[in-house]
PDB file of C-alpha atoms in Angstrom:
ATOM      1  CA  ALA A  96     -10.716  14.808  10.508  1.00  0.00           C
ATOM      2  CA  GLN A  97      -8.976  15.017   7.445  1.00  0.00           C
ATOM      3  CA  SER A  98      -9.451  13.228   4.713  1.00  0.00           C
ATOM      4  CA  VAL A  99      -8.367  13.365   0.592  1.00  0.00           C
ATOM      5  CA  THR A 100      -9.880  11.959  -2.304  1.00  0.00           C
ATOM      6  CA  GLN A 101      -8.574  10.877  -5.583  1.00  0.00           C
ATOM      7  CA  LEU A 102     -10.474  10.670  -8.511  1.00  0.00           C
ATOM      8  CA  GLY A 103      -9.418   7.977 -11.081  1.00  0.00           C
ATOM      9  CA  SER A 104      -7.645   4.950  -9.598  1.00  0.00           C
ATOM     10  CA  HIS A 105      -6.548   4.972 -13.152  1.00  0.00           C
ATOM     11  CA  VAL A 106      -5.521   7.721 -15.715  1.00  0.00           C
ATOM     12  CA  SER A 107      -4.307   7.333 -19.518  1.00  0.00           C
ATOM     13  CA  VAL A 108      -2.619  10.099 -21.481  1.00  0.00           C
ATOM     14  CA  SER A 109      -0.851  10.477 -24.494  1.00  0.00           C
ATOM     15  CA  GLU A 110       3.003  11.428 -24.448  1.00  0.00           C
ATOM     16  CA  GLY A 111       3.126  14.637 -24.882  1.00  0.00           C
ATOM     17  CA  ALA A 112      -0.794  15.557 -23.704  1.00  0.00           C
ATOM     18  CA  LEU A 113      -1.811  17.516 -20.462  1.00  0.00           C
ATOM     19  CA  VAL A 114      -1.714  15.580 -17.258  1.00  0.00           C
ATOM     20  CA  LEU A 115      -4.156  16.063 -14.915  1.00  0.00           C
ATOM     21  CA  LEU A 116      -4.645  14.360 -11.896  1.00  0.00           C
ATOM     22  CA  ARG A 117      -7.456  15.626  -9.343  1.00  0.00           C
ATOM     23  CA  CYS A 118      -7.329  15.622  -5.542  1.00  0.00           C
ATOM     24  CA  ASN A 119      -9.859  16.889  -2.997  1.00  0.00           C
ATOM     25  CA  TYR A 120      -9.237  17.430   0.465  1.00  0.00           C
ATOM     26  CA  SER A 121     -11.666  17.759   3.997  1.00  0.00           C
ATOM     27  CA  SER A 122      -9.668  19.747   6.750  1.00  0.00           C
ATOM     28  CA  SER A 123     -11.014  21.988   9.554  1.00  0.00           C
ATOM     29  CA  VAL A 124      -7.790  23.836   9.449  1.00  0.00           C
ATOM     30  CA  PRO A 125      -5.704  25.457   6.720  1.00  0.00           C
ATOM     31  CA  PRO A 126      -4.061  22.021   5.385  1.00  0.00           C
ATOM     32  CA  TYR A 127      -0.459  21.109   4.267  1.00  0.00           C
ATOM     33  CA  LEU A 128      -0.942  19.432   0.960  1.00  0.00           C
ATOM     34  CA  PHE A 129       1.169  17.024  -0.653  1.00  0.00           C
ATOM     35  CA  TRP A 130       1.755  14.946  -3.813  1.00  0.00           C
ATOM     36  CA  TYR A 131       3.912  12.161  -3.923  1.00  0.00           C
ATOM     37  CA  VAL A 132       4.856   9.598  -6.794  1.00  0.00           C
ATOM     38  CA  GLN A 133       5.828   6.250  -6.394  1.00  0.00           C
ATOM     39  CA  TYR A 134       7.693   4.402  -9.488  1.00  0.00           C
ATOM     40  CA  PRO A 135       7.381   0.602  -9.579  1.00  0.00           C
ATOM     41  CA  ASN A 136       9.679  -0.954  -7.204  1.00  0.00           C
ATOM     42  CA  GLN A 137      10.658   2.532  -5.386  1.00  0.00           C
ATOM     43  CA  GLY A 138       9.662   4.112  -2.253  1.00  0.00           C
ATOM     44  CA  LEU A 139       7.851   7.242  -2.103  1.00  0.00           C
ATOM     45  CA  GLN A 140       8.968  10.361  -3.370  1.00  0.00           C
ATOM     46  CA  LEU A 141       7.746  13.616  -3.003  1.00  0.00           C
ATOM     47  CA  LEU A 142       6.760  15.813  -6.355  1.00  0.00           C
ATOM     48  CA  LEU A 143       5.694  19.116  -4.332  1.00  0.00           C
ATOM     49  CA  LYS A 144       4.003  20.645  -1.243  1.00  0.00           C
ATOM     50  CA  TYR A 145       1.854  23.439  -0.383  1.00  0.00           C
ATOM     51  CA  THR A 146       2.425  24.684   3.443  1.00  0.00           C
ATOM     52  CA  THR A 147       1.362  28.544   3.176  1.00  0.00           C
ATOM     53  CA  GLY A 148       1.940  31.593   0.933  1.00  0.00           C
ATOM     54  CA  ALA A 149       1.820  31.317  -2.815  1.00  0.00           C
ATOM     55  CA  THR A 150      -1.042  28.927  -3.866  1.00  0.00           C
ATOM     56  CA  LEU A 151       0.613  27.491  -7.358  1.00  0.00           C
ATOM     57  CA  VAL A 152       3.316  24.955  -6.056  1.00  0.00           C
ATOM     58  CA  LYS A 153       6.217  24.018  -8.584  1.00  0.00           C
ATOM     59  CA  GLY A 154       7.752  20.938  -8.108  1.00  0.00           C
ATOM     60  CA  ILE A 155      10.288  18.074  -9.574  1.00  0.00           C
ATOM     61  CA  ASN A 156      10.183  16.572 -13.253  1.00  0.00           C
ATOM     62  CA  GLY A 157       7.826  20.045 -14.401  1.00  0.00           C
ATOM     63  CA  PHE A 158       4.911  19.051 -12.634  1.00  0.00           C
ATOM     64  CA  GLU A 159       2.466  21.640 -10.752  1.00  0.00           C
ATOM     65  CA  ALA A 160      -0.331  22.163  -8.285  1.00  0.00           C
ATOM     66  CA  GLU A 161      -2.528  24.733  -7.104  1.00  0.00           C
ATOM     67  CA  PHE A 162      -4.071  25.128  -3.650  1.00  0.00           C
ATOM     68  CA  LYS A 163      -7.573  26.112  -4.225  1.00  0.00           C
ATOM     69  CA  LYS A 164      -9.488  26.343  -0.845  1.00  0.00           C
ATOM     70  CA  SER A 165     -13.056  27.786  -2.226  1.00  0.00           C
ATOM     71  CA  GLU A 166     -13.001  23.987  -4.225  1.00  0.00           C
ATOM     72  CA  THR A 167     -10.843  21.944  -1.580  1.00  0.00           C
ATOM     73  CA  SER A 168      -8.840  21.119  -4.276  1.00  0.00           C
ATOM     74  CA  PHE A 169      -5.355  20.642  -4.800  1.00  0.00           C
ATOM     75  CA  HIS A 170      -4.894  18.664  -8.377  1.00  0.00           C
ATOM     76  CA  LEU A 171      -1.710  17.989 -10.029  1.00  0.00           C
ATOM     77  CA  THR A 172      -0.668  18.848 -13.559  1.00  0.00           C
ATOM     78  CA  LYS A 173       2.041  18.732 -15.730  1.00  0.00           C
ATOM     79  CA  PRO A 174       1.846  20.509 -19.640  1.00  0.00           C
ATOM     80  CA  SER A 175       3.494  18.153 -21.556  1.00  0.00           C
ATOM     81  CA  ALA A 176       3.545  13.918 -20.593  1.00  0.00           C
ATOM     82  CA  HIS A 177       6.574  12.050 -20.516  1.00  0.00           C
ATOM     83  CA  MET A 178       7.014   8.123 -21.097  1.00  0.00           C
ATOM     84  CA  SER A 179       9.099   8.354 -17.344  1.00  0.00           C
ATOM     85  CA  ASP A 180       6.072   9.585 -15.639  1.00  0.00           C
ATOM     86  CA  ALA A 181       4.530   6.553 -15.658  1.00  0.00           C
ATOM     87  CA  ALA A 182       3.889   5.744 -11.876  1.00  0.00           C
ATOM     88  CA  GLU A 183       1.237   5.661  -9.341  1.00  0.00           C
ATOM     89  CA  TYR A 184       0.849   9.527  -7.831  1.00  0.00           C
ATOM     90  CA  PHE A 185      -0.504   9.835  -4.062  1.00  0.00           C
ATOM     91  CA  CYS A 186      -2.016  13.308  -3.063  1.00  0.00           C
ATOM     92  CA  ALA A 187      -1.843  13.460   0.805  1.00  0.00           C
ATOM     93  CA  VAL A 188      -2.867  16.183   3.455  1.00  0.00           C
ATOM     94  CA  SER A 189      -2.281  16.965   7.413  1.00  0.00           C
ATOM     95  CA  ASP A 190      -3.800  19.892   8.943  1.00  0.00           C
ATOM     96  CA  ASP A 191      -2.219  20.032  12.077  1.00  0.00           C
ATOM     97  CA  ILE A 192       1.802  20.887  12.414  1.00  0.00           C
ATOM     98  CA  ARG A 193       1.829  18.661  15.881  1.00  0.00           C
ATOM     99  CA  ASP A 194       0.245  15.734  14.164  1.00  0.00           C
ATOM    100  CA  ASP A 195       3.309  13.378  12.929  1.00  0.00           C
ATOM    101  CA  LYS A 196       0.871  11.771  10.459  1.00  0.00           C
ATOM    102  CA  ILE A 197       0.133  12.378   6.806  1.00  0.00           C
ATOM    103  CA  ILE A 198      -3.349  11.084   5.555  1.00  0.00           C
ATOM    104  CA  PHE A 199      -2.745   9.807   1.959  1.00  0.00           C
ATOM    105  CA  GLY A 200      -5.713   9.222  -0.457  1.00  0.00           C
ATOM    106  CA  LYS A 201      -5.748   5.793  -2.403  1.00  0.00           C
ATOM    107  CA  GLY A 202      -3.316   6.650  -4.990  1.00  0.00           C
ATOM    108  CA  THR A 203      -3.755   7.111  -8.775  1.00  0.00           C
ATOM    109  CA  ARG A 204      -1.925   5.130 -11.340  1.00  0.00           C
ATOM    110  CA  LEU A 205      -0.776   7.479 -14.497  1.00  0.00           C
ATOM    111  CA  HIS A 206      -0.530   5.360 -17.669  1.00  0.00           C
ATOM    112  CA  ILE A 207       1.576   7.245 -20.958  1.00  0.00           C
ATOM    113  CA  LEU A 208       0.447   6.113 -24.498  1.00  0.00           C
ATOM    114  CA  PRO A 209       2.902   6.282 -26.992  1.00  0.00           C
TER     115      PRO A 209
ATOM    116  CA  GLU B 150      20.442  11.992  -2.959  1.00  0.00           C
ATOM    117  CA  PRO B 151      20.817   9.907   0.543  1.00  0.00           C
ATOM    118  CA  GLU B 152      18.103   7.329   0.778  1.00  0.00           C
ATOM    119  CA  VAL B 153      15.889   5.234   3.379  1.00  0.00           C
ATOM    120  CA  THR B 154      16.441   1.376   2.896  1.00  0.00           C
ATOM    121  CA  GLN B 155      14.461  -1.503   4.147  1.00  0.00           C
ATOM    122  CA  THR B 156      15.078  -5.285   4.140  1.00  0.00           C
ATOM    123  CA  PRO B 157      14.064  -7.469   3.076  1.00  0.00           C
ATOM    124  CA  SER B 158      12.277  -6.613   0.122  1.00  0.00           C
ATOM    125  CA  HIS B 159       9.701  -9.250   0.248  1.00  0.00           C
ATOM    126  CA  GLN B 160       8.894 -11.224   3.739  1.00  0.00           C
ATOM    127  CA  VAL B 161       6.462 -14.310   3.587  1.00  0.00           C
ATOM    128  CA  THR B 162       5.692 -15.679   6.985  1.00  0.00           C
ATOM    129  CA  GLN B 163       2.814 -18.060   8.364  1.00  0.00           C
ATOM    130  CA  MET B 164       0.031 -16.797  10.335  1.00  0.00           C
ATOM    131  CA  GLY B 165       0.712 -16.051  14.224  1.00  0.00           C
ATOM    132  CA  GLN B 166       4.619 -16.168  13.524  1.00  0.00           C
ATOM    133  CA  GLU B 167       6.535 -13.022  14.263  1.00  0.00           C
ATOM    134  CA  VAL B 168       8.313 -10.682  11.689  1.00  0.00           C
ATOM    135  CA  ILE B 169      10.690  -8.446  12.492  1.00  0.00           C
ATOM    136  CA  LEU B 170      11.179  -5.161   9.477  1.00  0.00           C
ATOM    137  CA  ARG B 171      14.525  -3.346   9.165  1.00  0.00           C
ATOM    138  CA  CYS B 172      15.027  -0.001   8.305  1.00  0.00           C
ATOM    139  CA  VAL B 173      17.807   1.995   7.910  1.00  0.00           C
ATOM    140  CA  PRO B 174      17.135   5.954   7.743  1.00  0.00           C
ATOM    141  CA  ILE B 175      19.039   8.552   6.551  1.00  0.00           C
ATOM    142  CA  SER B 176      21.904   8.945   9.076  1.00  0.00           C
ATOM    143  CA  ASN B 177      21.302  12.690  10.291  1.00  0.00           C
ATOM    144  CA  HIS B 178      17.473  11.963  10.458  1.00  0.00           C
ATOM    145  CA  LEU B 179      15.689  11.714  13.924  1.00  0.00           C
ATOM    146  CA  TYR B 180      12.468  11.790  13.115  1.00  0.00           C
ATOM    147  CA  PHE B 181      10.892   7.745  12.218  1.00  0.00           C
ATOM    148  CA  TYR B 182       7.919   6.452  10.629  1.00  0.00           C
ATOM    149  CA  TRP B 183       6.304   3.579   9.560  1.00  0.00           C
ATOM    150  CA  TYR B 184       3.491   3.436   6.837  1.00  0.00           C
ATOM    151  CA  ARG B 185       1.167   0.922   5.498  1.00  0.00           C
ATOM    152  CA  GLN B 186      -0.398  -0.213   2.449  1.00  0.00           C
ATOM    153  CA  ILE B 187      -3.131  -2.851   1.922  1.00  0.00           C
ATOM    154  CA  LEU B 188      -3.139  -3.652  -1.667  1.00  0.00           C
ATOM    155  CA  GLY B 189      -5.700  -1.287  -3.362  1.00  0.00           C
ATOM    156  CA  GLN B 190      -6.043   0.739  -0.415  1.00  0.00           C
ATOM    157  CA  LYS B 191      -5.058   3.632   1.256  1.00  0.00           C
ATOM    158  CA  VAL B 192      -1.265   4.171   2.423  1.00  0.00           C
ATOM    159  CA  GLU B 193      -1.978   4.634   6.295  1.00  0.00           C
ATOM    160  CA  PHE B 194       0.001   5.694   9.324  1.00  0.00           C
ATOM    161  CA  LEU B 195       0.658   3.413  11.739  1.00  0.00           C
ATOM    162  CA  VAL B 196       3.347   5.012  14.270  1.00  0.00           C
ATOM    163  CA  SER B 197       5.810   7.545  15.037  1.00  0.00           C
ATOM    164  CA  PHE B 198       9.096   7.766  17.066  1.00  0.00           C
ATOM    165  CA  TYR B 199      11.260  10.469  18.272  1.00  0.00           C
ATOM    166  CA  ASN B 200      13.922  10.520  21.296  1.00  0.00           C
ATOM    167  CA  ASN B 201      13.299   7.136  21.541  1.00  0.00           C
ATOM    168  CA  GLU B 202      10.152   6.665  21.934  1.00  0.00           C
ATOM    169  CA  ILE B 203       6.957   6.385  20.154  1.00  0.00           C
ATOM    170  CA  SER B 204       5.676  10.167  19.802  1.00  0.00           C
ATOM    171  CA  GLU B 205       2.213   9.501  17.889  1.00  0.00           C
ATOM    172  CA  LYS B 206       0.212   6.202  16.993  1.00  0.00           C
ATOM    173  CA  SER B 207      -2.765   5.192  15.098  1.00  0.00           C
ATOM    174  CA  GLU B 208      -5.344   2.631  15.782  1.00  0.00           C
ATOM    175  CA  ILE B 209      -3.748   0.101  13.370  1.00  0.00           C
ATOM    176  CA  PHE B 210      -0.749   0.242  15.452  1.00  0.00           C
ATOM    177  CA  ASP B 211      -2.199  -2.175  18.422  1.00  0.00           C
ATOM    178  CA  ASP B 212      -0.344  -4.376  21.082  1.00  0.00           C
ATOM    179  CA  GLN B 213       0.343  -6.534  18.279  1.00  0.00           C
ATOM    180  CA  PHE B 214       3.126  -4.017  17.096  1.00  0.00           C
ATOM    181  CA  SER B 215       5.907  -2.503  18.274  1.00  0.00           C
ATOM    182  CA  VAL B 216       8.899  -0.763  17.281  1.00  0.00           C
ATOM    183  CA  GLU B 217      12.517  -0.020  18.220  1.00  0.00           C
ATOM    184  CA  ARG B 218      15.266   1.658  17.466  1.00  0.00           C
ATOM    185  CA  PRO B 219      18.298  -1.051  18.878  1.00  0.00           C
ATOM    186  CA  ASP B 220      21.372   0.741  17.985  1.00  0.00           C
ATOM    187  CA  GLY B 221      22.039   4.098  16.157  1.00  0.00           C
ATOM    188  CA  SER B 222      21.108   2.736  12.703  1.00  0.00           C
ATOM    189  CA  ASN B 223      18.437   0.847  12.879  1.00  0.00           C
ATOM    190  CA  PHE B 224      14.613   1.129  13.322  1.00  0.00           C
ATOM    191  CA  THR B 225      12.478  -1.726  13.281  1.00  0.00           C
ATOM    192  CA  LEU B 226       8.645  -2.851  13.125  1.00  0.00           C
ATOM    193  CA  LYS B 227       8.274  -6.090  15.220  1.00  0.00           C
ATOM    194  CA  ILE B 228       4.820  -7.972  14.791  1.00  0.00           C
ATOM    195  CA  ARG B 229       4.394 -10.455  17.547  1.00  0.00           C
ATOM    196  CA  SER B 230       2.056 -12.862  16.089  1.00  0.00           C
ATOM    197  CA  THR B 231       1.084 -12.026  11.927  1.00  0.00           C
ATOM    198  CA  LYS B 232      -2.750 -12.003  11.101  1.00  0.00           C
ATOM    199  CA  LEU B 233      -3.684 -12.766   7.267  1.00  0.00           C
ATOM    200  CA  GLU B 234      -4.961  -8.639   7.337  1.00  0.00           C
ATOM    201  CA  ASP B 235      -1.371  -7.342   8.385  1.00  0.00           C
ATOM    202  CA  SER B 236      -0.441  -8.406   4.552  1.00  0.00           C
ATOM    203  CA  ALA B 237       0.812  -5.354   3.230  1.00  0.00           C
ATOM    204  CA  MET B 238       3.639  -3.361   1.782  1.00  0.00           C
ATOM    205  CA  TYR B 239       4.967  -1.895   5.154  1.00  0.00           C
ATOM    206  CA  PHE B 240       6.869   1.613   4.282  1.00  0.00           C
ATOM    207  CA  CYS B 241       9.843   2.973   6.753  1.00  0.00           C
ATOM    208  CA  ALA B 242      10.059   7.325   6.451  1.00  0.00           C
ATOM    209  CA  SER B 243      12.702   9.630   8.609  1.00  0.00           C
ATOM    210  CA  SER B 244      13.061  13.141   8.582  1.00  0.00           C
ATOM    211  CA  GLU B 245      15.509  15.733  10.104  1.00  0.00           C
ATOM    212  CA  THR B 246      13.433  17.582  12.451  1.00  0.00           C
ATOM    213  CA  ARG B 247      10.294  17.906  14.417  1.00  0.00           C
ATOM    214  CA  THR B 248       8.057  18.345  11.668  1.00  0.00           C
ATOM    215  CA  ALA B 249       7.309  16.954   8.199  1.00  0.00           C
ATOM    216  CA  PHE B 250       5.732  20.656   7.007  1.00  0.00           C
ATOM    217  CA  ALA B 251       8.072  23.124   7.189  1.00  0.00           C
ATOM    218  CA  THR B 252       8.721  24.627   3.602  1.00  0.00           C
ATOM    219  CA  ASN B 253      12.343  23.270   3.434  1.00  0.00           C
ATOM    220  CA  GLU B 254      11.767  20.083   4.688  1.00  0.00           C
ATOM    221  CA  LYS B 255      10.822  16.697   3.398  1.00  0.00           C
ATOM    222  CA  LEU B 256       9.939  13.266   4.788  1.00  0.00           C
ATOM    223  CA  PHE B 257      12.127  10.765   3.107  1.00  0.00           C
ATOM    224  CA  PHE B 258      10.697   6.775   2.171  1.00  0.00           C
ATOM    225  CA  GLY B 259      11.756   3.492   2.045  1.00  0.00           C
ATOM    226  CA  SER B 260      11.192   1.496  -1.259  1.00  0.00           C
ATOM    227  CA  GLY B 261       8.945  -0.914   1.626  1.00  0.00           C
ATOM    228  CA  THR B 262       8.552  -4.242   2.468  1.00  0.00           C
ATOM    229  CA  GLN B 263       5.899  -6.253   0.994  1.00  0.00           C
ATOM    230  CA  LEU B 264       4.767  -8.708   3.968  1.00  0.00           C
ATOM    231  CA  SER B 265       2.727 -11.606   2.911  1.00  0.00           C
ATOM    232  CA  VAL B 266       0.490 -13.858   5.663  1.00  0.00           C
ATOM    233  CA  LEU B 267      -0.333 -17.290   4.476  1.00  0.00           C
TER     234      LEU B 267
END
């Protein structure tokens, strides 16, 4: 069965610094991978997703993630953090296009320090 | 951008009571979902719904749970006899097509209903 592991339930970075949120997945077949963001009092919003093709995926708000099959990873990065990036970030996986469900990680709370 | 709306934002109930969580999916969407997140834990899939029937459900979605699309706009989740462990944030989601995994397709989530069972 597929699963995702997010390393670090809380990550703090200074404004302007690199953001790196880690995600490793487990899947028996080529996965579909997602990053979602949840701002306070809002729903989950899709940041980006990998289905097929280019392994470096660009999303909204300057975020990107790279699918690395050899490392079973899909880490989320942003070159320069902004205060508005403070939120909870969820990595998710699905490995069956016949399957309706997406399997989420526990989430990482990103704190931006002034 | 269109959005999925959920009501109420917070619901408090007594153990053993029935609750109905309401969702209004995006109007042209055909696939509907419920997820939940217990505090400090993962967001978990509950159920998917298409063409007026359940297409997939998780182990969590037992006989105490049911879903319904009573009219052309609402999508509801009913818990018949709530338990303490049902306390969680419940998210509704919808998508336009069968798969949320096609390159140009995405799942739209509501802001959630926080259910507290006392």
